[in-house]
Coordinates of C-alpha atoms and ligand atoms in Angstrom, one line a residue:
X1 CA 54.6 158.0 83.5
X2 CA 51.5 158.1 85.9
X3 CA 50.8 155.9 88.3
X4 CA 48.5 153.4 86.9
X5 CA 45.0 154.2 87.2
X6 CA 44.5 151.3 89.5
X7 CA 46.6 153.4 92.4
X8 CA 49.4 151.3 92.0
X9 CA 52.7 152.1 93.6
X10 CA 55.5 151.0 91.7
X11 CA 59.1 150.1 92.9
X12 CA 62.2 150.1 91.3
X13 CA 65.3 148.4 93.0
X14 CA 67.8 146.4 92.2
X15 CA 66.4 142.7 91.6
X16 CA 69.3 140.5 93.0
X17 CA 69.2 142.1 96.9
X18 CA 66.9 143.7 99.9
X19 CA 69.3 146.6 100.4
X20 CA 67.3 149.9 100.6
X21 CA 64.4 148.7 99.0
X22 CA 63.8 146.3 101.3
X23 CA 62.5 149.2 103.6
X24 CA 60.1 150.0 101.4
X25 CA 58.9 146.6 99.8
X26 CA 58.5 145.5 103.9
X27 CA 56.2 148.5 104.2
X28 CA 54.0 147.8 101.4
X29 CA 54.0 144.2 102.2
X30 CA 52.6 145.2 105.8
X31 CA 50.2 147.3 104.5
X32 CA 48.8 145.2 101.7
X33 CA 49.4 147.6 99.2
X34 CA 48.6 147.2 95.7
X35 CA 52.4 147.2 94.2
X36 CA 54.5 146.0 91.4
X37 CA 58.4 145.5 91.8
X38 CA 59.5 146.3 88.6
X39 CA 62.8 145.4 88.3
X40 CA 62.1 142.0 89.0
X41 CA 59.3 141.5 86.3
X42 CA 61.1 140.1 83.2
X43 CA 62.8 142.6 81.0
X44 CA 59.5 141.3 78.4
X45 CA 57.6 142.9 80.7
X46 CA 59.1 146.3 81.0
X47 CA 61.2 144.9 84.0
X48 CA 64.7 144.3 84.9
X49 CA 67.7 146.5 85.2
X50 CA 66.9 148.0 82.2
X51 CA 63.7 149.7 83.8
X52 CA 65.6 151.0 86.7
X53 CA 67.9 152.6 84.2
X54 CA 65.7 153.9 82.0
X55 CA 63.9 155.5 84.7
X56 CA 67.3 157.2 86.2
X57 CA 68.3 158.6 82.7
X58 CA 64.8 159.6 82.2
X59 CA 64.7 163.4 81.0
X60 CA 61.2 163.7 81.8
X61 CA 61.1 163.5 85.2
X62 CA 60.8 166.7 87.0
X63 CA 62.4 165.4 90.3
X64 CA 65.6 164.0 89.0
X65 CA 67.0 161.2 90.9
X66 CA 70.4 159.9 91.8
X67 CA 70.1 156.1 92.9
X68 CA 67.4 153.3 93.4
X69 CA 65.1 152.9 95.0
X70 CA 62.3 154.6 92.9
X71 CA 58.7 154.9 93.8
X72 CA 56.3 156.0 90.6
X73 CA 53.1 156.8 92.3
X74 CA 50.2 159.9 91.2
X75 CA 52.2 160.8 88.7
X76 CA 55.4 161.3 90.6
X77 CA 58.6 159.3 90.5
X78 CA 61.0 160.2 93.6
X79 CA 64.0 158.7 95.0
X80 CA 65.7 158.7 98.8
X81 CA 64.3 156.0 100.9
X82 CA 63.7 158.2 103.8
X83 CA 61.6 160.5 101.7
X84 CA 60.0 157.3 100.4
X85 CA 58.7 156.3 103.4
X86 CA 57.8 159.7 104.8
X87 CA 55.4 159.9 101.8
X88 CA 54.0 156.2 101.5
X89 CA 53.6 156.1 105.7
X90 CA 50.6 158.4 106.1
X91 CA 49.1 156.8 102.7
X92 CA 49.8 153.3 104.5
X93 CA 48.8 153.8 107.5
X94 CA 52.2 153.0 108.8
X95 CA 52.6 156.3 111.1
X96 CA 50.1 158.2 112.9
X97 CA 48.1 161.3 111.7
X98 CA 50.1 164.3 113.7
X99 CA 52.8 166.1 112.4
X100 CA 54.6 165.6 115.5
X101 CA 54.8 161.9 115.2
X102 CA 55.4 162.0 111.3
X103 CA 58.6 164.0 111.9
X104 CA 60.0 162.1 114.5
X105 CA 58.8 158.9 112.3
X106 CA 61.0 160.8 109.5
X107 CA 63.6 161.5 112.0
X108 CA 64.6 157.5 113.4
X109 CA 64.5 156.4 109.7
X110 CA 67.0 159.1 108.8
X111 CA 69.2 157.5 112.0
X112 CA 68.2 154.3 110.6
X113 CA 69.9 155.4 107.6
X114 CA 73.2 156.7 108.8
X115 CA 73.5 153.5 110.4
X116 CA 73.3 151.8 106.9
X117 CA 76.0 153.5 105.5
X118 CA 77.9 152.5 108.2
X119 CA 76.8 149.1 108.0
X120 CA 77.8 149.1 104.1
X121 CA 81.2 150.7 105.2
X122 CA 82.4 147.7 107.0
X123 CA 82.9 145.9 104.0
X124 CA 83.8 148.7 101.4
X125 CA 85.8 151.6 103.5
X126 CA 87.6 152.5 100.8
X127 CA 85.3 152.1 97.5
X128 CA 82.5 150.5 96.2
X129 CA 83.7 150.1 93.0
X130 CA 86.1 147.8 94.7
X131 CA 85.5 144.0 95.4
X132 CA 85.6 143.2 98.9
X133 CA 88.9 141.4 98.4
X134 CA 91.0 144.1 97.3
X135 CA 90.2 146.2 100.9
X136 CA 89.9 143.4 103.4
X137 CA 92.6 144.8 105.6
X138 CA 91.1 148.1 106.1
X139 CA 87.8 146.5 105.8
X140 CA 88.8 144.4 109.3
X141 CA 89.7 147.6 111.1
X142 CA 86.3 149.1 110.3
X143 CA 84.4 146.2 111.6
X144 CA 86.8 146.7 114.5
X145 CA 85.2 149.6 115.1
X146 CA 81.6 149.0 114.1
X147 CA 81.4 146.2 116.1
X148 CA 82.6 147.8 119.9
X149 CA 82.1 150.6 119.3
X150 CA 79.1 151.9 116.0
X151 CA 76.7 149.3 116.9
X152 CA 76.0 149.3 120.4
X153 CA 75.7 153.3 119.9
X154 CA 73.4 152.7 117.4
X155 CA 71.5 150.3 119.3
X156 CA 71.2 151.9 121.9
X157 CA 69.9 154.4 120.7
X158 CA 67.2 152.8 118.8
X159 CA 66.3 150.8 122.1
X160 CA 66.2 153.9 124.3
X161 CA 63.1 155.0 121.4
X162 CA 61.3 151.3 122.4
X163 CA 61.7 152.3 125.5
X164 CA 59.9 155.9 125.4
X165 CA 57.3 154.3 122.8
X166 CA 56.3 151.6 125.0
X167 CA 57.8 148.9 123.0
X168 CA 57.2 150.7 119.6
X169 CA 59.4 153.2 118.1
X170 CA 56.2 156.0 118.2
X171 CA 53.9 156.3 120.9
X172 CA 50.8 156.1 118.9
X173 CA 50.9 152.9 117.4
X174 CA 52.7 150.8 115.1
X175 CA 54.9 152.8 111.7
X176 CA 56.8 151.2 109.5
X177 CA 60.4 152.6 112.0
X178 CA 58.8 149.4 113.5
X179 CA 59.6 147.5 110.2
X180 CA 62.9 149.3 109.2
X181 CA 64.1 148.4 112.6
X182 CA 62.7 144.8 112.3
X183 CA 65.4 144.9 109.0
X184 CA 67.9 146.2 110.5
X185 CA 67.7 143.3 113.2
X186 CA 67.3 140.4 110.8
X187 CA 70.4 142.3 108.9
X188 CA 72.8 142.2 111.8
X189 CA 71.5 139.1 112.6
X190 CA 72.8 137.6 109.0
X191 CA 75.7 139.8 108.7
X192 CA 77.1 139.8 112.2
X193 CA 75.3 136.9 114.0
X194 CA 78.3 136.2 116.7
X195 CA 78.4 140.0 117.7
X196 CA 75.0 140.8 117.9
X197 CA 74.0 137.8 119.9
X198 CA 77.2 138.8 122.1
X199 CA 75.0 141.8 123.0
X200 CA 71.5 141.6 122.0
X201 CA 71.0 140.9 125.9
X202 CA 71.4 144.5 126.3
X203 CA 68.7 145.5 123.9
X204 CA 65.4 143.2 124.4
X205 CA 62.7 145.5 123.3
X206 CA 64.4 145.5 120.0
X207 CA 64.6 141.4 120.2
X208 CA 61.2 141.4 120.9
X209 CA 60.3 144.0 118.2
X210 CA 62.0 142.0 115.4
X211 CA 59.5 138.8 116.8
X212 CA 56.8 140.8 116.9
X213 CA 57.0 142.0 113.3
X214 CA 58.3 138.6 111.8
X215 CA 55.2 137.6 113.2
X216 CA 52.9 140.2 112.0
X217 CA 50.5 138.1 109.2
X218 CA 51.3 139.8 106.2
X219 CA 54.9 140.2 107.0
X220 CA 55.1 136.7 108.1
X221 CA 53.2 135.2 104.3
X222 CA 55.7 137.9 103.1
X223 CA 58.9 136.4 104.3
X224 CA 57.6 133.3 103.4
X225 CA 57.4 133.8 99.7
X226 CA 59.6 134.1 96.9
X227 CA 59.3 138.3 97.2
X228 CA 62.0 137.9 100.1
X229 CA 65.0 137.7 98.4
X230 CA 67.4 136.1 101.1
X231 CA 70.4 137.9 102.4
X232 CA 73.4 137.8 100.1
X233 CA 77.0 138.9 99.6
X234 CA 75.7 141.8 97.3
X235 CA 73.8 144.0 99.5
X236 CA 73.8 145.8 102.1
X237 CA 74.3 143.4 105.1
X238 CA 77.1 140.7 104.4
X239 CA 78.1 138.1 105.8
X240 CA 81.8 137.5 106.1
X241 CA 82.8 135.3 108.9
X242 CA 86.2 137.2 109.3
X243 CA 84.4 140.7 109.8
X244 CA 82.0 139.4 112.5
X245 CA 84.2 140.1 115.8
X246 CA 81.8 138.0 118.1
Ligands
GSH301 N1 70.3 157.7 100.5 C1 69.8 156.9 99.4 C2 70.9 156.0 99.0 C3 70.6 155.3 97.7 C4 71.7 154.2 97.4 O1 72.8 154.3 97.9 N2 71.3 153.3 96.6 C5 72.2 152.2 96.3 C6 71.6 150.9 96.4 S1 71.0 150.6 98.0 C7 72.7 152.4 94.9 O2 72.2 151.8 93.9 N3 73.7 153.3 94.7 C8 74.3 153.6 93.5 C9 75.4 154.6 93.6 O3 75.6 155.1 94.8 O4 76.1 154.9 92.7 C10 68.6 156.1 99.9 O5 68.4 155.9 101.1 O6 67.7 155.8 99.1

């Protein structure tokens, strides 16, 4: 199970939704990268759910993992998107060369990803083995609190980095935090479109951030292709007009 000879990376994430994988097809969309997303190649073709699931029961992997996404690359197949993109940024050129800046490169994303859980939360606080419907009460009182109080925390916190980056999250150039907070922009922005315009006013370098990468030429042919899956009720940002407490 090497990665093929060609230095391909190989993805595997669920096939129907961006979720967390989005994070990491975004960054090897930016950076070109030679990459195949496996799952959504044709179960004919060694794709589908079925390769994601043969891959997690796999007893020959030496790094056993727990939930997509996957990457397969030298030889290696690891899960955790935070780990994921600590080990494809330096190989993408999507964080700069110091150790310094990789760790604090490593450290936003892991913030990034706390704040997805949270996101995910505020339409299953109870389960997610539960349909939406059967925890909408509870589901509204976490949005409650998202909403006033989670995301402008959150937010702010991320614009604060802008801020000391001047205008990217790392001093030294553009990293794919740049990207993962472009997603989490476009996210809110589908999932919670009354409350975050209620206060995006208080965050433009992360307005102008999620222009500036839309923008970006590989990352704009990128969301104009079928690869973008849109935003659905499935993943991790939903829309559901009763949560979004503009
Ligand atoms: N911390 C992990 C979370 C992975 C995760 O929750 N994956 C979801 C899809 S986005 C999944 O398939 N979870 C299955 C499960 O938790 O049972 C990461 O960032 O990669």
């Amino acid at each position: 199970m090497s990665q093929a000879a060609d230095g391909r990376y190989e993805l595997y994430y669920w096939p129907s939704i961006q979720g967390r994988g989005e994070f990491v097809r975004l960054a090897l969309e930016d950076a070109g990268a030679n990459y195949v997303d496996v799952a959504r190649l044709p179960e004919d073709q060694g794709g589908g759910v079925r390769a994601i699931m043969s891959l997690l029961k796999s007893e020959e992997l030496e790094a056993l993992p727990f939930a997509p996404p996957l990457l397969k690359s030298e030889g290696r197949v690891f899960a955790q998107s935070p780990l994921i993109l600590h080990y494809l940024g330096p190989r993408l050129g999507l964080v700069p060369n110091d150790e310094q800046s990789r760790l604090y490169a490593h450290q936003l994303f892991l913030t990034v990803a706390d704040f997805l859980v949270e996101v995910h939360d505020t339409h299953h606080p109870i389960g997610v083995a539960l349909y939406y419907e059967d925890q909408k009460p509870e589901a509204l009182r976490r949005s409650e609190i998202f909403v006033k109080q989670r995301l402008p925390k959150f937010l702010g916190y991320f614009e604060r980095a802008l801020e000391k980056g001047g205008g990217h999250a790392l001093n030294g150039g553009f990293s794919y935090v740049d990207l993962a907070l472009f997603q989490v922009m476009a996210g809110l922005g589908y999932a919670f479109p009354k409350a975050l315009a209620r206060v995006s006013g208080h965050y433009p370098r992360l307005v102008a951030l999620r222009e500036e990468v839309a923008a970006r030429p590989r990352i704009a042919a990128y969301l104009a292709s079928d690869r973008r899956l849109p935003f659905n009720e499935h993943g991790l940002f939903r829309h559901y007009p009763e949560l979004d407490l503009g």
